PDB file of C-alpha atoms in Angstrom:
ATOM      1  CA  UNK F1363      21.026  -9.226 -10.381  1.00 38.00           C
ATOM      2  CA  UNK F1364      18.429  -7.502  -8.197  1.00 46.00           C
ATOM      3  CA  UNK F1365      16.356  -9.725  -5.828  1.00 60.00           C
ATOM      4  CA  UNK F1366      13.070  -9.594  -6.064  1.00 88.00           C
ATOM      5  CA  UNK F1367      11.554  -6.395  -4.983  1.00 96.00           C
ATOM      6  CA  UNK F1368       9.010  -8.184  -2.636  1.00 97.00           C
ATOM      7  CA  UNK F1369      12.342  -9.480  -0.810  1.00 97.00           C
ATOM      8  CA  UNK F1370      13.804  -6.504  -1.257  1.00 98.00           C
ATOM      9  CA  UNK F1371      10.558  -4.670   0.565  1.00 98.00           C
ATOM     10  CA  UNK F1372      10.365  -6.881   3.030  1.00 98.00           C
ATOM     11  CA  UNK F1373      14.047  -6.639   3.641  1.00 98.00           C
ATOM     12  CA  UNK F1374      12.909  -2.879   4.108  1.00 98.00           C
ATOM     13  CA  UNK F1375      10.508  -3.462   6.348  1.00 98.00           C
ATOM     14  CA  UNK F1376      12.994  -5.481   9.230  1.00 98.00           C
ATOM     15  CA  UNK F1377      16.263  -2.577   8.332  1.00 98.00           C
ATOM     16  CA  UNK F1378      13.302  -0.128   9.996  1.00 98.00           C
ATOM     17  CA  UNK F1379      12.176  -1.940  12.737  1.00 98.00           C
ATOM     18  CA  UNK F1380      16.117  -3.075  13.085  1.00 98.00           C
ATOM     19  CA  UNK F1381      17.844   0.204  12.819  1.00 98.00           C
ATOM     20  CA  UNK F1382      15.279   3.066  13.187  1.00 98.00           C
ATOM     21  CA  UNK F1383      15.222   5.803  15.494  1.00 98.00           C
ATOM     22  CA  UNK F1384      12.425   8.078  16.597  1.00 98.00           C
ATOM     23  CA  UNK F1385      10.643  10.698  16.080  1.00 97.00           C
ATOM     24  CA  UNK F1386       8.101  12.788  16.677  1.00 96.00           C
ATOM     25  CA  UNK F1387       7.016  14.094  13.078  1.00 94.00           C
ATOM     26  CA  UNK F1388       3.892  16.708  12.015  1.00 91.00           C
ATOM     27  CA  UNK F1389       1.502  14.003  11.816  1.00 91.00           C
ATOM     28  CA  UNK F1390       2.293  11.115  13.805  1.00 93.00           C
ATOM     29  CA  UNK F1391       5.535   8.670  15.845  1.00 97.00           C
ATOM     30  CA  UNK F1392       8.039   7.217  12.920  1.00 98.00           C
ATOM     31  CA  UNK F1393      10.373   4.785  13.744  1.00 98.00           C
ATOM     32  CA  UNK F1394      13.514   6.626  10.863  1.00 98.00           C
ATOM     33  CA  UNK F1395      16.345   5.569   8.526  1.00 98.00           C
ATOM     34  CA  UNK F1396      17.209   7.911   5.399  1.00 98.00           C
ATOM     35  CA  UNK F1397      19.146   7.284   2.186  1.00 98.00           C
ATOM     36  CA  UNK F1398      17.545   4.123   0.711  1.00 98.00           C
ATOM     37  CA  UNK F1399      17.798   2.632  -2.305  1.00 98.00           C
ATOM     38  CA  UNK F1400      14.990  -0.159  -4.468  1.00 98.00           C
ATOM     39  CA  UNK F1401      15.736  -1.885  -7.445  1.00 98.00           C
ATOM     40  CA  UNK F1402      13.519  -3.972 -10.028  1.00 98.00           C
ATOM     41  CA  UNK F1403      14.225  -5.794 -13.187  1.00 97.00           C
ATOM     42  CA  UNK F1404      10.667  -4.974 -15.222  1.00 97.00           C
ATOM     43  CA  UNK F1405      10.946  -8.337 -16.909  1.00 94.00           C
ATOM     44  CA  UNK F1406      10.372 -10.168 -13.948  1.00 96.00           C
ATOM     45  CA  UNK F1407       7.183  -9.024 -13.527  1.00 97.00           C
ATOM     46  CA  UNK F1408       4.747  -5.901 -12.553  1.00 98.00           C
ATOM     47  CA  UNK F1409       6.282  -4.715  -8.936  1.00 98.00           C
ATOM     48  CA  UNK F1410       2.958  -4.759  -7.296  1.00 98.00           C
ATOM     49  CA  UNK F1411       3.523  -6.253  -3.663  1.00 98.00           C
ATOM     50  CA  UNK F1412       1.166 -10.076  -3.680  1.00 98.00           C
ATOM     51  CA  UNK F1413       2.153  -9.931   0.754  1.00 98.00           C
ATOM     52  CA  UNK F1414      -0.934  -8.185   0.838  1.00 98.00           C
ATOM     53  CA  UNK F1415      -3.832  -7.096  -2.029  1.00 98.00           C
ATOM     54  CA  UNK F1416      -2.690  -3.481  -3.050  1.00 98.00           C
ATOM     55  CA  UNK F1417      -5.326  -1.037  -4.016  1.00 97.00           C
ATOM     56  CA  UNK F1418      -4.835  -1.592  -7.911  1.00 98.00           C
ATOM     57  CA  UNK F1419      -7.817   0.695  -9.097  1.00 97.00           C
ATOM     58  CA  UNK F1420      -6.217   3.396  -7.518  1.00 98.00           C
ATOM     59  CA  UNK F1421      -3.046   2.928  -8.105  1.00 98.00           C
ATOM     60  CA  UNK F1422      -4.317   3.871 -12.106  1.00 98.00           C
ATOM     61  CA  UNK F1423      -6.629   6.416 -11.279  1.00 98.00           C
ATOM     62  CA  UNK F1424      -4.414   8.888  -9.530  1.00 98.00           C
ATOM     63  CA  UNK F1425      -1.279   7.697 -12.135  1.00 98.00           C
ATOM     64  CA  UNK F1426      -4.389   9.279 -14.630  1.00 98.00           C
ATOM     65  CA  UNK F1427      -5.305  11.822 -12.781  1.00 98.00           C
ATOM     66  CA  UNK F1428      -1.393  12.985 -12.627  1.00 98.00           C
ATOM     67  CA  UNK F1429      -1.349  12.555 -16.242  1.00 98.00           C
ATOM     68  CA  UNK F1430      -4.142  14.550 -16.402  1.00 98.00           C
ATOM     69  CA  UNK F1431      -2.735  17.444 -15.092  1.00 98.00           C
ATOM     70  CA  UNK F1432      -5.819  17.366 -12.340  1.00 98.00           C
ATOM     71  CA  UNK F1433      -4.900  18.701  -8.978  1.00 98.00           C
ATOM     72  CA  UNK F1434      -9.307  18.601  -7.935  1.00 98.00           C
ATOM     73  CA  UNK F1435      -9.963  15.265  -6.618  1.00 98.00           C
ATOM     74  CA  UNK F1436     -13.351  15.982  -8.032  1.00 98.00           C
ATOM     75  CA  UNK F1437     -11.977  12.806 -10.663  1.00 98.00           C
ATOM     76  CA  UNK F1438     -11.163  10.968  -7.472  1.00 98.00           C
ATOM     77  CA  UNK F1439     -13.811  10.959  -6.038  1.00 98.00           C
ATOM     78  CA  UNK F1440     -15.937  10.317  -9.444  1.00 98.00           C
ATOM     79  CA  UNK F1441     -13.887   7.394  -9.583  1.00 97.00           C
ATOM     80  CA  UNK F1442     -14.636   5.934  -6.703  1.00 97.00           C
ATOM     81  CA  UNK F1443     -11.032   6.956  -5.838  1.00 97.00           C
ATOM     82  CA  UNK F1444     -10.107   8.518  -2.027  1.00 96.00           C
ATOM     83  CA  UNK F1445      -6.823   8.722  -1.224  1.00 94.00           C
ATOM     84  CA  UNK F1446      -6.785  12.950  -1.227  1.00 97.00           C
ATOM     85  CA  UNK F1447      -9.927  12.988   0.442  1.00 96.00           C
ATOM     86  CA  UNK F1448      -8.058  13.502   3.890  1.00 94.00           C
ATOM     87  CA  UNK F1449      -5.805  16.423   2.715  1.00 94.00           C
ATOM     88  CA  UNK F1450      -8.990  18.001   0.331  1.00 96.00           C
ATOM     89  CA  UNK F1451     -10.586  17.714   3.422  1.00 94.00           C
ATOM     90  CA  UNK F1452      -8.565  19.006   5.780  1.00 91.00           C
ATOM     91  CA  UNK F1453      -8.256  21.835   4.413  1.00 92.00           C
ATOM     92  CA  UNK F1454     -12.009  22.939   3.931  1.00 92.00           C
ATOM     93  CA  UNK F1455     -12.740  21.968   8.103  1.00 89.00           C
ATOM     94  CA  UNK F1456      -8.946  23.880   8.791  1.00 87.00           C
ATOM     95  CA  UNK F1457     -11.875  26.722   7.216  1.00 86.00           C
ATOM     96  CA  UNK F1458     -14.275  26.757   8.944  1.00 83.00           C
ATOM     97  CA  UNK F1459     -13.007  26.138  12.032  1.00 74.00           C
ATOM     98  CA  UNK F1460     -12.895  29.525  15.313  1.00 67.00           C
ATOM     99  CA  UNK F1461     -10.431  29.899  17.981  1.00 69.00           C
ATOM    100  CA  UNK F1462     -12.302  31.038  21.578  1.00 62.00           C
ATOM    101  CA  UNK F1463     -11.024  30.699  24.900  1.00 68.00           C
ATOM    102  CA  UNK F1464      -8.066  28.910  23.489  1.00 68.00           C
ATOM    103  CA  UNK F1465      -9.955  26.525  22.139  1.00 69.00           C
ATOM    104  CA  UNK F1466     -10.076  24.896  18.737  1.00 64.00           C
ATOM    105  CA  UNK F1467     -14.359  25.100  18.040  1.00 65.00           C
ATOM    106  CA  UNK F1468     -15.456  24.063  14.295  1.00 63.00           C
ATOM    107  CA  UNK F1469     -18.335  25.715  12.994  1.00 69.00           C
ATOM    108  CA  UNK F1470     -21.743  24.505  12.696  1.00 67.00           C
ATOM    109  CA  UNK F1471     -22.633  24.509   8.713  1.00 65.00           C
ATOM    110  CA  UNK F1472     -19.613  22.504   8.393  1.00 78.00           C
ATOM    111  CA  UNK F1473     -19.810  19.242   6.481  1.00 88.00           C
ATOM    112  CA  UNK F1474     -18.811  16.395   8.231  1.00 90.00           C
ATOM    113  CA  UNK F1475     -16.278  14.434   6.062  1.00 92.00           C
ATOM    114  CA  UNK F1476     -19.148  11.986   4.610  1.00 94.00           C
ATOM    115  CA  UNK F1477     -20.801  14.951   3.453  1.00 95.00           C
ATOM    116  CA  UNK F1478     -18.050  16.762   1.983  1.00 95.00           C
ATOM    117  CA  UNK F1479     -17.298  13.853  -0.442  1.00 97.00           C
ATOM    118  CA  UNK F1480     -20.948  13.764  -1.031  1.00 97.00           C
ATOM    119  CA  UNK F1481     -21.054  17.492  -2.136  1.00 96.00           C
ATOM    120  CA  UNK F1482     -17.567  16.637  -4.035  1.00 98.00           C
ATOM    121  CA  UNK F1483     -19.609  14.824  -6.469  1.00 97.00           C
ATOM    122  CA  UNK F1484     -22.837  16.614  -6.799  1.00 97.00           C
ATOM    123  CA  UNK F1485     -22.102  20.828  -6.773  1.00 97.00           C
ATOM    124  CA  UNK F1486     -19.882  21.204  -9.044  1.00 97.00           C
ATOM    125  CA  UNK F1487     -19.784  24.380  -7.490  1.00 97.00           C
ATOM    126  CA  UNK F1488     -18.174  23.493  -4.303  1.00 95.00           C
ATOM    127  CA  UNK F1489     -15.474  20.846  -6.318  1.00 97.00           C
ATOM    128  CA  UNK F1490     -13.885  23.358  -7.306  1.00 97.00           C
ATOM    129  CA  UNK F1491     -14.165  25.916  -4.281  1.00 95.00           C
ATOM    130  CA  UNK F1492     -13.495  23.396  -2.088  1.00 96.00           C
ATOM    131  CA  UNK F1493     -11.929  19.471  -3.889  1.00 98.00           C
ATOM    132  CA  UNK F1494      -8.959  21.333  -4.640  1.00 98.00           C
ATOM    133  CA  UNK F1495      -5.330  21.081  -3.765  1.00 98.00           C
ATOM    134  CA  UNK F1496      -3.023  23.670  -4.754  1.00 98.00           C
ATOM    135  CA  UNK F1497      -0.355  22.994  -7.679  1.00 98.00           C
ATOM    136  CA  UNK F1498       0.328  19.459  -7.066  1.00 98.00           C
ATOM    137  CA  UNK F1499       2.098  17.001  -8.825  1.00 98.00           C
ATOM    138  CA  UNK F1500      -0.322  16.921 -12.006  1.00 98.00           C
ATOM    139  CA  UNK F1501       0.121  21.000 -12.267  1.00 98.00           C
ATOM    140  CA  UNK F1502       4.163  20.585 -12.452  1.00 98.00           C
ATOM    141  CA  UNK F1503       3.592  18.106 -14.367  1.00 98.00           C
ATOM    142  CA  UNK F1504       2.165  18.983 -17.053  1.00 98.00           C
ATOM    143  CA  UNK F1505       2.624  23.679 -17.008  1.00 98.00           C
ATOM    144  CA  UNK F1506       4.845  24.163 -14.581  1.00 98.00           C
ATOM    145  CA  UNK F1507       5.235  27.711 -13.470  1.00 97.00           C
ATOM    146  CA  UNK F1508       5.947  29.941 -14.852  1.00 97.00           C
ATOM    147  CA  UNK F1509       6.266  29.363 -18.017  1.00 97.00           C
ATOM    148  CA  UNK F1510       3.373  27.087 -18.307  1.00 98.00           C
ATOM    149  CA  UNK F1511       6.592  24.347 -19.083  1.00 98.00           C
ATOM    150  CA  UNK F1512       4.843  20.637 -20.715  1.00 98.00           C
ATOM    151  CA  UNK F1513       7.749  18.275 -19.124  1.00 98.00           C
ATOM    152  CA  UNK F1514       5.486  14.857 -19.378  1.00 98.00           C
ATOM    153  CA  UNK F1515       5.039  16.419 -23.112  1.00 98.00           C
ATOM    154  CA  UNK F1516       8.337  17.432 -23.431  1.00 98.00           C
ATOM    155  CA  UNK F1517       9.626  14.136 -21.928  1.00 98.00           C
ATOM    156  CA  UNK F1518       7.498  12.631 -24.587  1.00 98.00           C
ATOM    157  CA  UNK F1519       9.304  14.044 -27.199  1.00 98.00           C
ATOM    158  CA  UNK F1520      12.650  14.138 -26.003  1.00 98.00           C
ATOM    159  CA  UNK F1521      12.732  10.258 -26.136  1.00 98.00           C
ATOM    160  CA  UNK F1522      11.724  10.456 -29.584  1.00 97.00           C
ATOM    161  CA  UNK F1523      13.964  12.864 -31.248  1.00 98.00           C
ATOM    162  CA  UNK F1524      17.185  12.961 -28.709  1.00 98.00           C
ATOM    163  CA  UNK F1525      17.279   8.940 -26.955  1.00 98.00           C
ATOM    164  CA  UNK F1526      20.253   9.743 -25.018  1.00 98.00           C
ATOM    165  CA  UNK F1527      19.649  12.387 -23.660  1.00 98.00           C
ATOM    166  CA  UNK F1528      20.925  12.808 -20.073  1.00 98.00           C
ATOM    167  CA  UNK F1529      18.311  15.579 -19.478  1.00 98.00           C
ATOM    168  CA  UNK F1530      15.251  13.282 -19.617  1.00 98.00           C
ATOM    169  CA  UNK F1531      13.690  14.719 -15.904  1.00 98.00           C
ATOM    170  CA  UNK F1532      10.257  14.993 -14.862  1.00 98.00           C
ATOM    171  CA  UNK F1533       9.997  17.291 -11.118  1.00 98.00           C
ATOM    172  CA  UNK F1534       7.406  18.389  -8.975  1.00 98.00           C
ATOM    173  CA  UNK F1535       9.646  19.796  -6.414  1.00 98.00           C
ATOM    174  CA  UNK F1536       8.509  23.534  -7.487  1.00 98.00           C
ATOM    175  CA  UNK F1537      10.274  25.945  -5.043  1.00 98.00           C
ATOM    176  CA  UNK F1538       8.165  29.267  -5.877  1.00 97.00           C
ATOM    177  CA  UNK F1539       5.031  27.440  -5.728  1.00 98.00           C
ATOM    178  CA  UNK F1540       5.169  24.700  -3.063  1.00 98.00           C
ATOM    179  CA  UNK F1541       3.220  26.836   0.248  1.00 97.00           C
ATOM    180  CA  UNK F1542       0.563  26.778  -2.420  1.00 97.00           C
ATOM    181  CA  UNK F1543       0.274  23.825  -2.472  1.00 98.00           C
ATOM    182  CA  UNK F1544      -2.199  21.376   0.373  1.00 96.00           C
ATOM    183  CA  UNK F1545       1.217  19.475   0.441  1.00 95.00           C
ATOM    184  CA  UNK F1546       4.205  19.224  -0.745  1.00 97.00           C
ATOM    185  CA  UNK F1547       5.742  16.480  -3.215  1.00 98.00           C
ATOM    186  CA  UNK F1548       6.740  13.620  -1.724  1.00 98.00           C
ATOM    187  CA  UNK F1549       8.204  11.698  -5.149  1.00 98.00           C
ATOM    188  CA  UNK F1550       9.834  15.029  -5.803  1.00 98.00           C
ATOM    189  CA  UNK F1551      11.289  14.156  -9.529  1.00 98.00           C
ATOM    190  CA  UNK F1552      12.175  11.190 -12.007  1.00 99.00           C
ATOM    191  CA  UNK F1553      14.482  10.600 -13.858  1.00 99.00           C
ATOM    192  CA  UNK F1554      14.685   7.478 -17.432  1.00 98.00           C
ATOM    193  CA  UNK F1555      16.882   6.366 -19.358  1.00 98.00           C
ATOM    194  CA  UNK F1556      17.387   4.460 -22.247  1.00 98.00           C
ATOM    195  CA  UNK F1557      19.974   1.841 -23.796  1.00 98.00           C
ATOM    196  CA  UNK F1558      20.427   0.689 -26.846  1.00 96.00           C
ATOM    197  CA  UNK F1559      19.675  -3.134 -27.915  1.00 94.00           C
ATOM    198  CA  UNK F1560      22.221  -5.324 -29.761  1.00 91.00           C
ATOM    199  CA  UNK F1561      20.787  -7.993 -32.741  1.00 88.00           C
ATOM    200  CA  UNK F1562      20.285 -10.441 -30.641  1.00 88.00           C
ATOM    201  CA  UNK F1563      18.214  -8.776 -27.870  1.00 88.00           C
ATOM    202  CA  UNK F1564      15.615  -7.917 -30.240  1.00 87.00           C
ATOM    203  CA  UNK F1565      15.496 -10.970 -32.172  1.00 82.00           C
ATOM    204  CA  UNK F1566      15.027 -12.302 -28.182  1.00 84.00           C
ATOM    205  CA  UNK F1567      12.712 -10.184 -27.576  1.00 81.00           C
ATOM    206  CA  UNK F1568      10.227  -9.930 -31.007  1.00 77.00           C
ATOM    207  CA  UNK F1569      10.111 -14.147 -30.190  1.00 78.00           C
ATOM    208  CA  UNK F1570       9.280 -14.104 -26.868  1.00 78.00           C
ATOM    209  CA  UNK F1571       6.098 -11.674 -27.584  1.00 73.00           C
ATOM    210  CA  UNK F1572       5.117 -14.185 -30.119  1.00 71.00           C
ATOM    211  CA  UNK F1573       4.707 -12.165 -32.943  1.00 63.00           C
ATOM    212  CA  UNK F1574       3.766 -12.720 -36.884  1.00 57.00           C
ATOM    213  CA  UNK F1575       6.439 -15.165 -37.971  1.00 60.00           C
ATOM    214  CA  UNK F1576       7.599 -14.420 -41.557  1.00 62.00           C
ATOM    215  CA  UNK F1577       8.115 -10.698 -40.429  1.00 64.00           C
ATOM    216  CA  UNK F1578      12.210  -9.703 -40.274  1.00 66.00           C
ATOM    217  CA  UNK F1579      12.920  -9.260 -36.754  1.00 62.00           C
ATOM    218  CA  UNK F1580      14.664  -6.052 -37.252  1.00 68.00           C
ATOM    219  CA  UNK F1581      11.602  -4.497 -39.073  1.00 66.00           C
ATOM    220  CA  UNK F1582       9.397  -4.410 -36.298  1.00 70.00           C
ATOM    221  CA  UNK F1583      10.660  -4.847 -32.486  1.00 80.00           C
ATOM    222  CA  UNK F1584      11.956  -2.314 -30.427  1.00 90.00           C
ATOM    223  CA  UNK F1585      15.339  -0.884 -30.684  1.00 93.00           C
ATOM    224  CA  UNK F1586      16.086   0.308 -26.948  1.00 96.00           C
ATOM    225  CA  UNK F1587      15.127  -0.112 -23.629  1.00 97.00           C
ATOM    226  CA  UNK F1588      13.982   2.022 -20.966  1.00 98.00           C
ATOM    227  CA  UNK F1589      14.496   2.256 -16.988  1.00 98.00           C
ATOM    228  CA  UNK F1590      13.030   4.979 -14.621  1.00 98.00           C
ATOM    229  CA  UNK F1591      14.205   6.359 -11.245  1.00 98.00           C
ATOM    230  CA  UNK F1592      12.758   8.117  -9.043  1.00 99.00           C
ATOM    231  CA  UNK F1593      13.522  10.171  -6.127  1.00 98.00           C
ATOM    232  CA  UNK F1594      11.392  10.274  -2.670  1.00 98.00           C
ATOM    233  CA  UNK F1595      11.636  12.763   0.274  1.00 98.00           C
ATOM    234  CA  UNK F1596       9.415  10.655   2.833  1.00 98.00           C
ATOM    235  CA  UNK F1597       8.977   7.713   3.252  1.00 98.00           C
ATOM    236  CA  UNK F1598       5.772   6.285   4.186  1.00 98.00           C
ATOM    237  CA  UNK F1599       7.265   2.718   3.948  1.00 98.00           C
ATOM    238  CA  UNK F1600       3.818   0.879   4.876  1.00 98.00           C
ATOM    239  CA  UNK F1601       1.399   1.815   2.933  1.00 98.00           C
ATOM    240  CA  UNK F1602       2.786   4.987   0.948  1.00 98.00           C
ATOM    241  CA  UNK F1603       5.853   2.998  -0.643  1.00 98.00           C
ATOM    242  CA  UNK F1604       3.784  -0.060  -2.128  1.00 98.00           C
ATOM    243  CA  UNK F1605       1.616   2.475  -3.565  1.00 98.00           C
ATOM    244  CA  UNK F1606       5.051   4.239  -4.758  1.00 98.00           C
ATOM    245  CA  UNK F1607       6.296   0.953  -6.536  1.00 98.00           C
ATOM    246  CA  UNK F1608       3.058   0.299  -8.684  1.00 98.00           C
ATOM    247  CA  UNK F1609       2.696   3.552  -9.469  1.00 98.00           C
ATOM    248  CA  UNK F1610       6.079   4.120 -11.061  1.00 98.00           C
ATOM    249  CA  UNK F1611       6.335   1.061 -12.596  1.00 98.00           C
ATOM    250  CA  UNK F1612       2.954   1.447 -14.115  1.00 98.00           C
ATOM    251  CA  UNK F1613       4.409   4.512 -15.272  1.00 98.00           C
ATOM    252  CA  UNK F1614       7.296   2.941 -17.012  1.00 98.00           C
ATOM    253  CA  UNK F1615       4.793   0.909 -18.665  1.00 98.00           C
ATOM    254  CA  UNK F1616       3.041   3.055 -20.109  1.00 98.00           C
ATOM    255  CA  UNK F1617       5.969   5.203 -21.433  1.00 98.00           C
ATOM    256  CA  UNK F1618       7.756   2.895 -23.156  1.00 97.00           C
ATOM    257  CA  UNK F1619       4.080   1.871 -24.812  1.00 96.00           C
ATOM    258  CA  UNK F1620       4.317   5.753 -26.585  1.00 97.00           C
ATOM    259  CA  UNK F1621       7.842   5.094 -27.270  1.00 96.00           C
ATOM    260  CA  UNK F1622       8.410   1.574 -28.478  1.00 93.00           C
ATOM    261  CA  UNK F1623      10.991   0.791 -25.887  1.00 95.00           C
ATOM    262  CA  UNK F1624      10.953  -2.502 -23.780  1.00 95.00           C
ATOM    263  CA  UNK F1625      10.591  -1.461 -20.396  1.00 97.00           C
ATOM    264  CA  UNK F1626      13.969  -2.369 -18.518  1.00 97.00           C
ATOM    265  CA  UNK F1627      15.284  -1.218 -14.012  1.00 98.00           C
ATOM    266  CA  UNK F1628      12.500   0.456 -11.830  1.00 98.00           C
ATOM    267  CA  UNK F1629      14.924   2.080  -9.592  1.00 98.00           C
ATOM    268  CA  UNK F1630      13.755   4.222  -6.209  1.00 98.00           C
ATOM    269  CA  UNK F1631      15.469   6.298  -4.274  1.00 98.00           C
ATOM    270  CA  UNK F1632      14.831   6.818  -0.692  1.00 98.00           C
ATOM    271  CA  UNK F1633      15.464   9.338   1.653  1.00 98.00           C
ATOM    272  CA  UNK F1634      13.362   9.610   5.000  1.00 98.00           C
ATOM    273  CA  UNK F1635      12.514   6.338   5.287  1.00 98.00           C
ATOM    274  CA  UNK F1636       9.671   5.655   8.190  1.00 98.00           C
ATOM    275  CA  UNK F1637       6.670   3.128   9.675  1.00 98.00           C
ATOM    276  CA  UNK F1638       4.141   5.061  12.179  1.00 98.00           C
ATOM    277  CA  UNK F1639       4.010   3.385  15.746  1.00 98.00           C
ATOM    278  CA  UNK F1640       1.121   2.483  14.630  1.00 97.00           C
ATOM    279  CA  UNK F1641       1.138   0.569  11.288  1.00 98.00           C
ATOM    280  CA  UNK F1642       4.372  -1.781  13.975  1.00 98.00           C
ATOM    281  CA  UNK F1643       2.168  -4.285  14.213  1.00 98.00           C
ATOM    282  CA  UNK F1644       1.165  -4.746  10.801  1.00 98.00           C
ATOM    283  CA  UNK F1645       4.376  -4.563   9.347  1.00 98.00           C
ATOM    284  CA  UNK F1646       5.817  -7.759  11.495  1.00 98.00           C
ATOM    285  CA  UNK F1647       2.785  -9.465  10.102  1.00 98.00           C
ATOM    286  CA  UNK F1648       3.242  -8.469   6.218  1.00 98.00           C
ATOM    287  CA  UNK F1649       7.340  -9.304   6.950  1.00 98.00           C
ATOM    288  CA  UNK F1650       6.655 -13.319   7.872  1.00 98.00           C
ATOM    289  CA  UNK F1651       4.387 -13.827   4.444  1.00 98.00           C
ATOM    290  CA  UNK F1652       5.395 -15.754   1.881  1.00 97.00           C
ATOM    291  CA  UNK F1653       6.276 -13.412  -1.772  1.00 97.00           C
ATOM    292  CA  UNK F1654       3.279 -14.926  -4.488  1.00 97.00           C
ATOM    293  CA  UNK F1655       4.530 -14.547  -8.371  1.00 97.00           C
ATOM    294  CA  UNK F1656       4.738 -11.139  -9.649  1.00 98.00           C
ATOM    295  CA  UNK F1657       1.519 -10.267 -12.036  1.00 98.00           C
ATOM    296  CA  UNK F1658       1.936  -9.554 -15.517  1.00 97.00           C
ATOM    297  CA  UNK F1659       0.062  -5.953 -16.877  1.00 98.00           C
ATOM    298  CA  UNK F1660      -1.144  -5.014 -20.092  1.00 96.00           C
ATOM    299  CA  UNK F1661      -1.675  -1.512 -21.869  1.00 97.00           C
ATOM    300  CA  UNK F1662      -3.975  -1.038 -24.186  1.00 96.00           C
ATOM    301  CA  UNK F1663      -5.134   2.035 -26.124  1.00 97.00           C
ATOM    302  CA  UNK F1664      -2.868   4.458 -24.725  1.00 98.00           C
ATOM    303  CA  UNK F1665      -2.412   8.525 -25.120  1.00 97.00           C
ATOM    304  CA  UNK F1666      -0.372   9.436 -22.200  1.00 97.00           C
ATOM    305  CA  UNK F1667      -1.168  12.885 -22.883  1.00 96.00           C
ATOM    306  CA  UNK F1668      -5.146  12.582 -22.314  1.00 97.00           C
ATOM    307  CA  UNK F1669      -4.510  10.738 -19.096  1.00 97.00           C
ATOM    308  CA  UNK F1670      -6.287   8.376 -21.782  1.00 97.00           C
ATOM    309  CA  UNK F1671      -5.304   4.371 -20.776  1.00 98.00           C
ATOM    310  CA  UNK F1672      -6.717   0.972 -21.327  1.00 98.00           C
ATOM    311  CA  UNK F1673      -4.630  -1.498 -18.564  1.00 98.00           C
ATOM    312  CA  UNK F1674      -5.143  -5.002 -17.417  1.00 98.00           C
ATOM    313  CA  UNK F1675      -3.541  -6.509 -14.258  1.00 98.00           C
ATOM    314  CA  UNK F1676      -3.011 -10.421 -15.289  1.00 98.00           C
ATOM    315  CA  UNK F1677      -1.942 -13.530 -12.610  1.00 98.00           C
ATOM    316  CA  UNK F1678      -2.183 -11.232  -9.577  1.00 98.00           C
ATOM    317  CA  UNK F1679      -2.535 -13.738  -6.790  1.00 98.00           C
ATOM    318  CA  UNK F1680      -2.003 -11.841  -2.839  1.00 98.00           C
ATOM    319  CA  UNK F1681      -2.141 -12.626   0.872  1.00 98.00           C
ATOM    320  CA  UNK F1682      -5.134 -10.636   2.059  1.00 98.00           C
ATOM    321  CA  UNK F1683      -5.426  -6.958   3.045  1.00 98.00           C
ATOM    322  CA  UNK F1684      -3.509  -5.270   5.469  1.00 98.00           C
ATOM    323  CA  UNK F1685      -5.245  -2.140   7.019  1.00 97.00           C
ATOM    324  CA  UNK F1686      -3.631   0.129   8.682  1.00 97.00           C
ATOM    325  CA  UNK F1687      -4.485   3.798   9.225  1.00 93.00           C
ATOM    326  CA  UNK F1688      -3.631   6.667   7.041  1.00 89.00           C
ATOM    327  CA  UNK F1689      -1.275   9.653   8.241  1.00 84.00           C
ATOM    328  CA  UNK F1690      -2.184  12.741   6.892  1.00 76.00           C
TER     329      UNK F1690
END
């Protein structure tokens, strides 16, 4: 049995601090280790970290954005989620930068970051031109080119018709389109796996959920569990990884509800796993905090293919937020 997800996460922070090698990267210096794995039993609670307050609304909004197949930040901005603002604004600012005598200069007509976001909100044509991030996650999940393959729809169909398939995969690393993306995928693919439940397990699940008596549990109870494993090439361990854990945990819950299965194991395979040097003190502070009981998630009305869901987070106890700069 794996340890509590939060204890694993805090241990990973310490691992990087103790064993990481310093690297000078595209967007700042890091301490880095390679090839780590985390694993969570979903029956132990929803994997939203408690040793700092997490940005739950942003996690939900971004995942629904992916599932909608959207790649423009307008949906995010309209829902007060600003995690991709920096990437869109960098593209805009770069397009308004000229070089003169070896110096970079921003042209006078360029928006500030604040006015750029206001324009995304209020000017649809501006948002269409400058809010677009290229064929990132949502595009690959819902309309992989060439061919326009809808990987999410295909996954749901396969889970319902061929749940023991070894091809239950969704991939975002489309080599032919990497150059068109504002940022190549960090978490580049996931695979799901189902297991058939025996009679005793099905009855136990029925009783645990407290469903109506005098109904045969085997007429209702799910027949399978479902697990999800995602792969990540680059891991911003302080800011990004807690977000990724919760996002894929929520995706697992949503898929499980869609196909009437029980969420089981959540597994993350981590490549270049790093802390930015300007996150070191924050990581040390978090390591000293004691984890609380994990919350739970309840999903109501759900249309996964429309990126629409009623999601309620319950019993989320947490330590205060720990602020740290985002490296775009």
